[in-house]
Coordinates of C-alpha atoms and ligand atoms in Angstrom, one line a residue:
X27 CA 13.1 -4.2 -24.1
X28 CA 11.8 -5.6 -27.3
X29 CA 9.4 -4.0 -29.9
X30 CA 7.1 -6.3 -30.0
X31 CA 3.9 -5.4 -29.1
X32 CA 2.8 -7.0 -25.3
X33 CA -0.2 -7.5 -23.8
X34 CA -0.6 -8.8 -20.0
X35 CA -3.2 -10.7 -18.5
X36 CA -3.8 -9.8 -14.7
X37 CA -5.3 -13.0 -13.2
X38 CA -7.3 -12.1 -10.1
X39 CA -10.9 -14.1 -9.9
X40 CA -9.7 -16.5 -7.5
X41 CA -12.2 -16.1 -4.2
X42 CA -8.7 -16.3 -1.8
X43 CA -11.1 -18.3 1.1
X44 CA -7.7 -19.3 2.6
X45 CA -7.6 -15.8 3.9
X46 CA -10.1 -16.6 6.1
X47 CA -11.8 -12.8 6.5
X48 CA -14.7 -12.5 3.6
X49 CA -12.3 -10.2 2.2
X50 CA -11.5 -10.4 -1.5
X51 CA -8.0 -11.3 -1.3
X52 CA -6.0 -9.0 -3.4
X53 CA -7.9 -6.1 -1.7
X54 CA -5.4 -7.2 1.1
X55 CA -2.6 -4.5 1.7
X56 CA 0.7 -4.7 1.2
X57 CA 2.9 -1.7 2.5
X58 CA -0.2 0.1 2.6
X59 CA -1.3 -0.7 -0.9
X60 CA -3.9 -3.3 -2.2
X61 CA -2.1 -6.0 -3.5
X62 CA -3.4 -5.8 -6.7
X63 CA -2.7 -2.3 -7.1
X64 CA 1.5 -3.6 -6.7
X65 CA 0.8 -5.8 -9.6
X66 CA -0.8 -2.9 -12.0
X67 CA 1.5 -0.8 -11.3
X68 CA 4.5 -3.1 -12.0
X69 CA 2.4 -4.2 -15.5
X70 CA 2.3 -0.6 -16.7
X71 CA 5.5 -0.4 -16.1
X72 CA 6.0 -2.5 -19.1
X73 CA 4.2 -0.1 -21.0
X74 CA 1.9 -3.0 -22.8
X75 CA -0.5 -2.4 -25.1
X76 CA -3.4 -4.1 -23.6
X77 CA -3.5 -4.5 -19.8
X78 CA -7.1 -7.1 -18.8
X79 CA -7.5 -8.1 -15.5
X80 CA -9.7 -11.2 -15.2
X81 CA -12.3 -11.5 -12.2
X82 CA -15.0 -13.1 -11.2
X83 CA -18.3 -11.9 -11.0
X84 CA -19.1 -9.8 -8.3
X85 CA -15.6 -8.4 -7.4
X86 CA -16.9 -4.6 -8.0
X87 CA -15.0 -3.8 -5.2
X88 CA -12.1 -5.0 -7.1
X89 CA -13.2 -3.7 -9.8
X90 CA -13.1 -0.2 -8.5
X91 CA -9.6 -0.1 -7.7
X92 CA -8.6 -1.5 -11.0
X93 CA -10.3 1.4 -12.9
X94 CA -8.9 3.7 -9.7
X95 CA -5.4 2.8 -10.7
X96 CA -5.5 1.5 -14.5
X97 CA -7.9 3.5 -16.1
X98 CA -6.8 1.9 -19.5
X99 CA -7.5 -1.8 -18.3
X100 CA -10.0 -3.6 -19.4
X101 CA -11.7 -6.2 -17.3
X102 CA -13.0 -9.8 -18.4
X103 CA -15.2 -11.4 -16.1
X104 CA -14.6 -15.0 -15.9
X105 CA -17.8 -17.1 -15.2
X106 CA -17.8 -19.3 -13.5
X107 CA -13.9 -19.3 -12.5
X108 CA -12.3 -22.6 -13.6
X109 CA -8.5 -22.4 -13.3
X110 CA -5.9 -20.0 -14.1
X111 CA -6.1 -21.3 -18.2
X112 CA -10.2 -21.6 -18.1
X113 CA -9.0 -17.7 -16.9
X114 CA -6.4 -16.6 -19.6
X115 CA -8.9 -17.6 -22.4
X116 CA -11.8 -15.7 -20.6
X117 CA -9.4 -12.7 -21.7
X118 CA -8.9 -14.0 -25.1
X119 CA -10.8 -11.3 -27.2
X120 CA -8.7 -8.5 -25.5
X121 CA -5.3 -9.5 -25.9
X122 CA -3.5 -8.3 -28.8
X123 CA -3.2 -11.4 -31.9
X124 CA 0.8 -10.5 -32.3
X125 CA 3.5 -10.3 -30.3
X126 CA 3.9 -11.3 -26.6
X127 CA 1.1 -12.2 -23.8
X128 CA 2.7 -12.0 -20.1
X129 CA 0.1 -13.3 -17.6
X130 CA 0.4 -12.6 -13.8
X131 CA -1.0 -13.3 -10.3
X132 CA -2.6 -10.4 -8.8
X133 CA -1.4 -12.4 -5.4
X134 CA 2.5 -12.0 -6.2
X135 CA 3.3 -8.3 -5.5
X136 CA 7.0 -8.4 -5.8
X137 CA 7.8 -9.2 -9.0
X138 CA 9.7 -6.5 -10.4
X139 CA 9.9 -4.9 -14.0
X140 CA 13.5 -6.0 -14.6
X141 CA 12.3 -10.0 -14.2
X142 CA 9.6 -9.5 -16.3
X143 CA 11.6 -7.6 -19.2
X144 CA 14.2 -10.7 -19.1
X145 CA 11.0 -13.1 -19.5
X146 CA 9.9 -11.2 -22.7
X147 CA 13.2 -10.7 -24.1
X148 CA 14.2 -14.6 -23.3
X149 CA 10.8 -15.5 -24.8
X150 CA 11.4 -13.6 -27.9
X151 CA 14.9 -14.7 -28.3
X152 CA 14.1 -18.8 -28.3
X153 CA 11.2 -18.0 -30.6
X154 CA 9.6 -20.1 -27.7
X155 CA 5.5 -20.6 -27.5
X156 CA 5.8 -20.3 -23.7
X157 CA 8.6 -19.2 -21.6
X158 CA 8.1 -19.6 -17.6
X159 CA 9.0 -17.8 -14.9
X160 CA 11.1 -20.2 -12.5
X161 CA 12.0 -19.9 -8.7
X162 CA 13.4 -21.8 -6.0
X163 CA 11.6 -21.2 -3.3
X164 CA 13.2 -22.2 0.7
X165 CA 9.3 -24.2 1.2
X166 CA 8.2 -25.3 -2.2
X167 CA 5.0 -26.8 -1.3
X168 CA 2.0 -26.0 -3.1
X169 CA 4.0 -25.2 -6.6
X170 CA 3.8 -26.9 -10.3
X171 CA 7.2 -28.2 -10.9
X172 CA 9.2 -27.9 -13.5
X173 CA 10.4 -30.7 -16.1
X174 CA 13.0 -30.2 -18.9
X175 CA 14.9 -32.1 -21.5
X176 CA 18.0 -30.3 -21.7
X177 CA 17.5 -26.3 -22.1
X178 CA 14.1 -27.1 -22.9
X179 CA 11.3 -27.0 -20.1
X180 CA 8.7 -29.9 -21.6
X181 CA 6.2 -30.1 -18.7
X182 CA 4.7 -28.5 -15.8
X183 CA 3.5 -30.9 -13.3
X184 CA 1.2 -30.1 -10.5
X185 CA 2.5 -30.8 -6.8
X186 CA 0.3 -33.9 -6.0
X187 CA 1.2 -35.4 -9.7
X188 CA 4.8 -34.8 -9.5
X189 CA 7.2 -37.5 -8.6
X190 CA 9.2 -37.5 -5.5
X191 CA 12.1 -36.9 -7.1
X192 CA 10.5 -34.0 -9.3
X193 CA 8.9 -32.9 -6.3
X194 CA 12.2 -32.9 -4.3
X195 CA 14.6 -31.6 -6.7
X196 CA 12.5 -29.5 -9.4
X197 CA 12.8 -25.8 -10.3
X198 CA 8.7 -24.2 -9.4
X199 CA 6.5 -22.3 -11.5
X200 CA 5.8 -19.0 -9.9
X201 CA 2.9 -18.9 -11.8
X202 CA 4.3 -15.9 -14.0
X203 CA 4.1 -17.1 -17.8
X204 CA 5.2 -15.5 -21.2
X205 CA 3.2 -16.6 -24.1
X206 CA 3.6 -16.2 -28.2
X207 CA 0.3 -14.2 -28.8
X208 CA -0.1 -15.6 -32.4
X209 CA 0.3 -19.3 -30.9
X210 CA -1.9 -18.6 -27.4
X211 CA -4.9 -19.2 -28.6
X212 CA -4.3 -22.8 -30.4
X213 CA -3.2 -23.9 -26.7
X214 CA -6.0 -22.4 -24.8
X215 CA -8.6 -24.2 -27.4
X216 CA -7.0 -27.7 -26.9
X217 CA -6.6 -27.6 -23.1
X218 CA -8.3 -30.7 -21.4
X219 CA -10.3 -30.5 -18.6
X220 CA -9.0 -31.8 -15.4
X221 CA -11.5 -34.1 -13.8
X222 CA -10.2 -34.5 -10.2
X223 CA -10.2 -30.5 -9.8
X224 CA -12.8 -29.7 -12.9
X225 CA -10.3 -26.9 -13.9
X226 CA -7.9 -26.0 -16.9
X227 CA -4.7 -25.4 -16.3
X228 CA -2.8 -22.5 -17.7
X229 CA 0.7 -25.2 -16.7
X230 CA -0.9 -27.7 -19.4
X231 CA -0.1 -25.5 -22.2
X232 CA 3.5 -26.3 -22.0
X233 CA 3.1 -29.8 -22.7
X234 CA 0.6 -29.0 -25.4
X235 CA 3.1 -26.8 -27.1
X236 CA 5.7 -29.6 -26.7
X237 CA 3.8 -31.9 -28.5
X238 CA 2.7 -29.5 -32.1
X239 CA 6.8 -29.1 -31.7
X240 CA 7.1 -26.0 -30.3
X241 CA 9.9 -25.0 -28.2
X242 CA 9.5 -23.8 -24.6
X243 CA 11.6 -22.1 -22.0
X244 CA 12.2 -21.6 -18.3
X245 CA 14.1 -17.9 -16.8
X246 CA 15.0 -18.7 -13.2
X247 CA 14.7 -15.2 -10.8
X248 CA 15.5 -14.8 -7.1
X249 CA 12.5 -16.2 -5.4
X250 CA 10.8 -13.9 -3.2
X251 CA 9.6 -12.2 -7.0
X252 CA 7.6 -15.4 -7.4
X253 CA 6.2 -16.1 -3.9
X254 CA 2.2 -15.6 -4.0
X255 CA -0.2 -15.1 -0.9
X256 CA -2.7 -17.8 0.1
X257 CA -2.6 -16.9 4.0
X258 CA -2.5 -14.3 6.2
X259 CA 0.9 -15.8 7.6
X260 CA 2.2 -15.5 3.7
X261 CA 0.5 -12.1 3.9
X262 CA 2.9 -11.1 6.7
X263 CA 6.0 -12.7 5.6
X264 CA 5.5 -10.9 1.9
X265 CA 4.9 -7.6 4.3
X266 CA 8.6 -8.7 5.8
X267 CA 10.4 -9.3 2.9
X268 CA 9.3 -6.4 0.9
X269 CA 9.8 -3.8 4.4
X270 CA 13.4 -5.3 3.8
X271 CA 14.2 -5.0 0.7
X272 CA 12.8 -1.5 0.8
X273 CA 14.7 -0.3 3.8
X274 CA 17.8 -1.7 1.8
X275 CA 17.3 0.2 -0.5
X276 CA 16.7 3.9 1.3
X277 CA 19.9 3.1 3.5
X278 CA 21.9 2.3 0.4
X279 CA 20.8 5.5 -1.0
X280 CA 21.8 7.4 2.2
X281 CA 18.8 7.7 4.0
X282 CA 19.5 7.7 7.8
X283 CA 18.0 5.2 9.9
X284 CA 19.5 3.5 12.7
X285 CA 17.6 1.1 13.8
X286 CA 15.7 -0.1 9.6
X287 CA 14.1 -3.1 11.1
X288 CA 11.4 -0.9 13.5
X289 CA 10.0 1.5 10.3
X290 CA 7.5 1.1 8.2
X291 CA 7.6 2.1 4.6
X292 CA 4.9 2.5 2.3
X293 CA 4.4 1.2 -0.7
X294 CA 5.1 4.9 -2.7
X295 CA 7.1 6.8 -0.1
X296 CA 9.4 8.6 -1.8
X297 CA 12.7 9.8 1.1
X298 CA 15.8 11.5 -0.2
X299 CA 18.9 10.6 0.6
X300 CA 20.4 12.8 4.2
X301 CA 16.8 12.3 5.4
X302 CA 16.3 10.7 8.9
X303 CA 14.1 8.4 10.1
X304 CA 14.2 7.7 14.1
X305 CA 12.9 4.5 15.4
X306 CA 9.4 2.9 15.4
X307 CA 7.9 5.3 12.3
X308 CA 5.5 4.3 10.2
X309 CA 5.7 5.7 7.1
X310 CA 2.4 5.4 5.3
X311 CA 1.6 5.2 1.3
X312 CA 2.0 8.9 -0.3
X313 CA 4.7 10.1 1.7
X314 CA 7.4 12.6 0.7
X315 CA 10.4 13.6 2.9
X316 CA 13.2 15.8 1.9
X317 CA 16.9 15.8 2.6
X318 CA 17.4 17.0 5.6
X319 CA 14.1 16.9 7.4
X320 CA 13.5 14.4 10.4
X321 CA 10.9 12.4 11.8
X322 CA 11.4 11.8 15.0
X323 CA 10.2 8.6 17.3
X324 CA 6.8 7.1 17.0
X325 CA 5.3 9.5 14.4
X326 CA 2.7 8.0 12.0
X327 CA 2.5 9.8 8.6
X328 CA 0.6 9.1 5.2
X329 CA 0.7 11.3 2.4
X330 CA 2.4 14.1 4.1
X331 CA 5.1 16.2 2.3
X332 CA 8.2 17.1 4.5
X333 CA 10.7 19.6 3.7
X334 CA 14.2 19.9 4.3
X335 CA 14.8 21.3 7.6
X336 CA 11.3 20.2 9.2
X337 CA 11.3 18.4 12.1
X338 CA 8.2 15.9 12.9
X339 CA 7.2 14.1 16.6
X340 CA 8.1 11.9 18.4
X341 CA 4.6 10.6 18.8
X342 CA 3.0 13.2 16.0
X343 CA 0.3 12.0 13.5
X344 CA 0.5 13.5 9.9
X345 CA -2.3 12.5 7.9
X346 CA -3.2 12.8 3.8
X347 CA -2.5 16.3 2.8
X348 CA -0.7 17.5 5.2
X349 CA 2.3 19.8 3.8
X350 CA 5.1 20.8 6.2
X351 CA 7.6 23.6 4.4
X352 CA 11.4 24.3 5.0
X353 CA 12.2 24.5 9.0
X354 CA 8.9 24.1 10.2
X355 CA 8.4 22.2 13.5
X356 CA 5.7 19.6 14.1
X357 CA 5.8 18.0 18.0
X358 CA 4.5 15.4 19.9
X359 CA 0.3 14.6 20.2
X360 CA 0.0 17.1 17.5
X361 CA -2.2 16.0 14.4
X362 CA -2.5 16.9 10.9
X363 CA -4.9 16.9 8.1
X364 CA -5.2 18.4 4.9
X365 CA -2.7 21.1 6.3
X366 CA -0.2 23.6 5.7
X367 CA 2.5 24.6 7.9
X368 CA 4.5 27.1 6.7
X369 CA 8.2 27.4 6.9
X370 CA 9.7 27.8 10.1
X371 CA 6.0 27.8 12.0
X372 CA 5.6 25.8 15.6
X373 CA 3.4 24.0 16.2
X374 CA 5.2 21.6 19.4
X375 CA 3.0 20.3 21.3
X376 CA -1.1 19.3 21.4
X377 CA -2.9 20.4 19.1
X378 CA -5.4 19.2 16.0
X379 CA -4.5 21.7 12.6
X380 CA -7.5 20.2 10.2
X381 CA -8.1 22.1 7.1
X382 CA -6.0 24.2 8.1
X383 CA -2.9 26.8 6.7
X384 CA -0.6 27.9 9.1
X385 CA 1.5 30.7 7.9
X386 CA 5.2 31.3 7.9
X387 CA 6.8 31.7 11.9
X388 CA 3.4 31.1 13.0
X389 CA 3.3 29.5 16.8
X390 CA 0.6 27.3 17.3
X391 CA 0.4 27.1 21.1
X392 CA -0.4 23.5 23.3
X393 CA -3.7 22.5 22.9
X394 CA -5.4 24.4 19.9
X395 CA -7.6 22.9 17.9
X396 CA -9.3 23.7 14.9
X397 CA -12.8 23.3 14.9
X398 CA -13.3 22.5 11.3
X399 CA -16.3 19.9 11.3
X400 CA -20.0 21.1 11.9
X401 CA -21.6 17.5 11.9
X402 CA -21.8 18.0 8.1
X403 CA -19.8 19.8 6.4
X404 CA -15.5 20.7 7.0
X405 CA -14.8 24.6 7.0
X406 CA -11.2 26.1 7.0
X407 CA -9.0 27.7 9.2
X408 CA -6.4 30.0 8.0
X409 CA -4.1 31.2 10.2
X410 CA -1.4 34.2 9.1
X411 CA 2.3 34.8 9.3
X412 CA 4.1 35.5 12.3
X413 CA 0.8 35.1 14.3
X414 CA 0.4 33.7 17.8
X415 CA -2.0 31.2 18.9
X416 CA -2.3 31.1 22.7
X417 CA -2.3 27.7 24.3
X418 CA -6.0 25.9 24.8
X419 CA -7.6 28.0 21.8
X420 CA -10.6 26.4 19.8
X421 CA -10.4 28.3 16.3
X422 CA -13.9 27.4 14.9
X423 CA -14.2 27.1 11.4
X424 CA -14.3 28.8 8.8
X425 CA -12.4 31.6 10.6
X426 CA -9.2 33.3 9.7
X427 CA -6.8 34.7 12.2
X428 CA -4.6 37.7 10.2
X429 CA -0.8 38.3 10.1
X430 CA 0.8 38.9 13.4
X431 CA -2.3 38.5 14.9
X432 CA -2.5 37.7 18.7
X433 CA -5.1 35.0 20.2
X434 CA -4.7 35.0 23.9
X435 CA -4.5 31.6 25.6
X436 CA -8.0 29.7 25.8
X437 CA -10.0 31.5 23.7
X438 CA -12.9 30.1 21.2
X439 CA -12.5 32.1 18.4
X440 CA -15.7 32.7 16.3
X441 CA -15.3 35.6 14.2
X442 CA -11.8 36.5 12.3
X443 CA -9.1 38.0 13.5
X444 CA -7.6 41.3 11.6
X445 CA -3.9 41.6 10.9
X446 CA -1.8 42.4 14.0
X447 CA -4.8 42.8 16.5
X448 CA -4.9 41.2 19.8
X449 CA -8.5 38.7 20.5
X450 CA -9.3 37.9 23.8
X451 CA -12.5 35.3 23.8
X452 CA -12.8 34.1 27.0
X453 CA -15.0 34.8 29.9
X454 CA -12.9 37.5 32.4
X455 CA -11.6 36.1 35.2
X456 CA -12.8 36.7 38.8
X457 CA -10.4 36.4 41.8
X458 CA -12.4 37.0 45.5
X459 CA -9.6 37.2 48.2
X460 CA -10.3 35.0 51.4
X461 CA -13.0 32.7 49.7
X462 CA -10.7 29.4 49.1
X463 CA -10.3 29.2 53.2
X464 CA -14.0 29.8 53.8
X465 CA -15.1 27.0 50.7
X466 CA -12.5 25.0 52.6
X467 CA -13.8 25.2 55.9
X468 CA -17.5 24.8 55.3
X469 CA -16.4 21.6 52.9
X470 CA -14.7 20.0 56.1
X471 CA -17.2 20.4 57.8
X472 CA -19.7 18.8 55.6
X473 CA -17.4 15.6 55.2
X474 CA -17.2 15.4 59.1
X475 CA -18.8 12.8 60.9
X476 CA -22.7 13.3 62.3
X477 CA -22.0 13.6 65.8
X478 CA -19.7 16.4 65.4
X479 CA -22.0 18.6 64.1
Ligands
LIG530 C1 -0.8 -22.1 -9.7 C2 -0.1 -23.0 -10.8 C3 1.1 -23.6 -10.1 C4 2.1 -22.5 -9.6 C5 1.3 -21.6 -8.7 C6 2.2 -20.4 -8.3 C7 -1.8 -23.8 -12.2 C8 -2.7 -25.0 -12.5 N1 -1.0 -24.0 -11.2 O1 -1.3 -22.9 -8.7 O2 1.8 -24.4 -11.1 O3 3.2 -23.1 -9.0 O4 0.1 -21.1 -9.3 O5 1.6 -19.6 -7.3 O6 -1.9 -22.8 -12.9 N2 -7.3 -17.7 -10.9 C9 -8.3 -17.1 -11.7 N3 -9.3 -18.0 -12.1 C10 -9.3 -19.3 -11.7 C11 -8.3 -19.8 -10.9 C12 -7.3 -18.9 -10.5 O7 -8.3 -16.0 -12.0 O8 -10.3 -19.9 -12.1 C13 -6.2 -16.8 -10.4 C14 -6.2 -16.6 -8.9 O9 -6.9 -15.4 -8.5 C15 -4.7 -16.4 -8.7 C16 -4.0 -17.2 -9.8 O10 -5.0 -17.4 -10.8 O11 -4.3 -15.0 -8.8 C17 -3.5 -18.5 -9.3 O12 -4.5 -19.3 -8.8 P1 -4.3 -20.3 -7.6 O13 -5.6 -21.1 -7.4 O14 -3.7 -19.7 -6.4 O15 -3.2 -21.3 -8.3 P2 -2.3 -22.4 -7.5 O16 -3.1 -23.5 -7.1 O17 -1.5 -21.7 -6.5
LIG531 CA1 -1.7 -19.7 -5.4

C-alpha cells in the first residue's frame, strides 16, 4: 500500500427508521457482529492514522461499541445530521491535513481491505481529488450514478435526478469515497445546500472538483463489497451473501462440511482445515475449532475453543468460555459456560458444567449439574482427574470434587470431595416387601364406584 499517511471517516449518524425496530441501525448484527463493528475492523485493517466515526447525538449505545472495538477512534458528533457531506465536514478537525481521507458507511459491512487498498493506491496514482468506489449492483435502485467523460468520472447524480439513460445504463456509487486530504476541505466549504432534501451531499464534491480542474476517478469492485442495508430484507440478504462467501472460503481451505448451506459462521470463527462441521451448526462469533475435532448435528457454540480430537453434540450448547481440550467428548442436551473440559473427559449426555473445570478422563454422568448461581453471585465447581460423577448429581458451588474421586449417582454435593474418596449424599433407600400390592389394592378401591363400597 502507499505511504501516505490515511485517515478514514466512519459515517454512521444516519437514524436507519427503515429498519423499522427503534433500533440504531448499525447495532444490527451481521454474522453475530454489530455491523459497525465489520466496518472498524476492516478500517484498522488499513492501519490509518486517524480513524473518526461520525454520529449523531444520542447514539451512546453506539458509541460504546465504537470505543469497545476502536479504542483509538475518535468520534464527531454531527448535529443536527444533514447528509453524508454535512457529515464528512462534521469530522473535519480530526482528519489528518495530508495525504489520503477514505470515507465509509458503517451500513456496508463487506467491503474488504484489498478494495479499499486499490481505491488509495488508484487515488494516489491519478493524483485525483476524489476517486469513487463503483459497483454494479443486479437492483440499482436507490444509488447515485455515475457520469464520466472518458477515464474521468465528472458527476455523481442522485437516482431521482439522473436520466433514464444514466439511470439505466450507469456504473453506482457505493457510497465508499477516497479523497485528497490537502484538497477535502476546499470541497466540503463550497458544497451547496440541496433544497428539495435540505442536505449536502458528499456525491457533489465530484462535480465541484471538476469544475477548479481537478481530475477525478472511479475503481469498479465486485458488488456485493458495495451493497449497504436500509431493510431488514437487505439485512438478511447481506447475512446470505456473507454466510456464502465465508463457507467458500473454510471449504476451500479444507474444512469439512457437507451440507455448507445449513451452518452458520460467525463473524471471527477461526476453523482449521480437517475440521468437521455436520449439518445445521451454528457457529457463533469467538469460535475456535481445531483440525480434527467435530461438531456434530444441531450444536450451537460461541466463543468456545475446540481441540483436535474433541467431539461436540449433536444438539449440545457451548457457550463464551467454554474450553474443550484434545479428545474430550461433549454430547447431546449438555451445556457449557465458562468451562474446562479436560482432555479425553465425558461428559455425553444431560448435564449443565457452569464455571466449571473438569479434569482430564473425568466422566461427567447424565444429568449433573453444577449449581453455580446463588441468586447473586456465581461460585466454581472444580472437578479432578479421572473422577466420576454419578448420573442426576447437583454439585453446589463453590465445591471441589478431588482426583479419582467417586460421587455416587443422585447426590447434592455440598461440601468437597478429597482425592479418591467415595461421597454418597442422598437420603438411604428403603425397600418394604409386600407394600406395592397392599398401596395398590386400597387405591382401587378408593377409585371404585360408591355403591361398591
Ligand atoms: C448515498 C449516496 C449515494 C450512494 C449511496 C450508497 C449521497 C448524497 N448519496 O445515498 O450516491 O449510491 O449512498 O449506499 O451521498 N449519514 C450520516 N449523516 C447524514 C446522512 C447520512 O452520517 O446526515 C450516513 C448514514 O448513517 C449512512 C451513510 O451516511 O451510513 C449513507 O447515508 P444514506 O442516507 O443511507 O445515503 P443514501 O441515500 O443511501
Ligand atoms: Ca443508504
Amino acid at each position: 500500500m502507499s505511504q501516505e499517511p490515511l485517515s478514514i471517516v466512519v459515517l454512521a449518524a444516519g437514524k436507519g427508521t427503515r429498519m423499522r425496530n427503534g433500533r440504531p441501525k448499525v447495532l444490527h448484527p451481521l454474522a453475530g457482529w454489530p455491523l459497525v463493528r465489520h466496518v472498524l475492523a476492516t478500517a484498522r485493517s488499513l492501519e490509518p492514522e486517524r480513524l473518526v466515526v461520525v454520529l449523531a447525538p444520542g447514539m451512546e449505545e453506539v458509541a460504546r461499541e465504537v470505543r469497545a472495538r476502536a479504542p483509538e477512534a475518535r468520534i464527531a458528533i454531527q448535529d443536527p445530521p444533514l447528509g453524508t457531506g454535512h457529515a464528512v465536514a462534521a469530522a473535519r478537525e480530526e482528519l489528518a491535513e495530508a495525504g489520503a481521507v477514505l470515507v465509509l458507511y458503517a451500513d456496508t459491512p463487506l467491503l474488504s481491505r484489498t478494495t479499499l487498498a486499490r481505491l488509495l493506491a488508484a487515488r494516489a496514482e491519478a493524483d485525483a481529488a476524489v476517486a469513487v468506489l463503483a459497483i454494479r449492483p443486479p437492483d440499482p435502485s436507490g444509488y447515485g450514478r455515475l457520469r464520466f467523460s472518458g477515464d474521468d468520472l465528472v458527476e455523481i447524480v442522485e437516482e431521482r435526478h439522473a436520466s433514464p439513460d444514466l439511470a439505466a445504463r450507469g456504473l453506482c456509487n457505493s457510497g465508499v469515497v477516497a479523497f485528497d486530504a490537502r484538497r477535502l476541505p476546499l470541497l466540503l466549504a463550497e458544497l451547496p445546500l440541496r433544497a428539495d432534501k435540505n442536505e449536502y451531499y458528499l456525491t457533489d464534491t465530484v462535480a465541484l472538483a471538476v469544475a477548479r480542474g481537478w481530475r477525478c476517478r472511479a475503481v469498479e469492485a465486485p458488488w456485493i463489497e458495495g451493497l449497504g442495508v436500509n431493510s431488514q430484507r437487505q439485512l438478511a440478504e447481506l447475512e446470505r451473501l456473507w454466510q456464502e462467501r465465508r463457507r467458500a472460503e473454510l471449504l476451500e481451505a479444507g474444512v469439512v462440511m457437507p451440507a455448507p448451506d445449513t451452518v452458520f459462521v460467525g463473524a471471527d470463527c477461526d476453523i482449521e482445515p480437517g475440521a468437521i462441521i455436520e449439518p445445521y451448526v451454528v457457529l457463533g462469533p469467538g469460535v475456535r475449532i481445531r483440525a480434527g475435532a467435530v461438531v456434530h448435528s444441531f450444536s450451537h457454540l460461541e466463543g468456545a475453543e475446540i481441540a483436535g480430537g474433541a467431539a461436540i453434540g449433536p444438539f449440545a450448547r457451548l457457550r463464551p468460555g467454554t474450553v474443550v481440550e484434545a479428545g474430550a467428548r461433549i454430547g447431546n442436551f449438555v451445556e457449557t459456560k465458562a468451562a474446562r473440559i479436560g482432555a479425553g473427559a465425558k461428559a455425553n449426555h444431560l448435564a449443565y458444567l457452569g464455571d466449571a473445570s473438569v479434569g482430564a478422563g473425568a466422566n461427567v454422568g447424565a444429568g449433573t449439574i453444577t449449581c453455580n448461581y446463588d441468586g447473586f453471585a456465581k461460585h466454581r465447581t472444580e472437578i479432578g482427574a479421572g473422577a466420576f460423577i454419578g448420573s442426576n448429581s447437583a454439585l453446589v458451588a463453590p465445591v471441589r470434587i478431588g482426583e479419582g474421586a467417586f460421587v455416587a449417582a443422585g447426590s447434592t454435593v455440598t461440601e468437597d470431595v478429597p482425592d479418591d474418596a467415595l461421597a454418597i449424599a442422598r437420603s438411604r433407600q428403603e425397600t418394604r416387601p409386600g407394600r406395592a400390592a397392599l398401596l395398590r389394592q386400597r387405591l382401587q378401591k378408593r377409585a371404585r364406584p360408591r355403591e361398591a363400597g
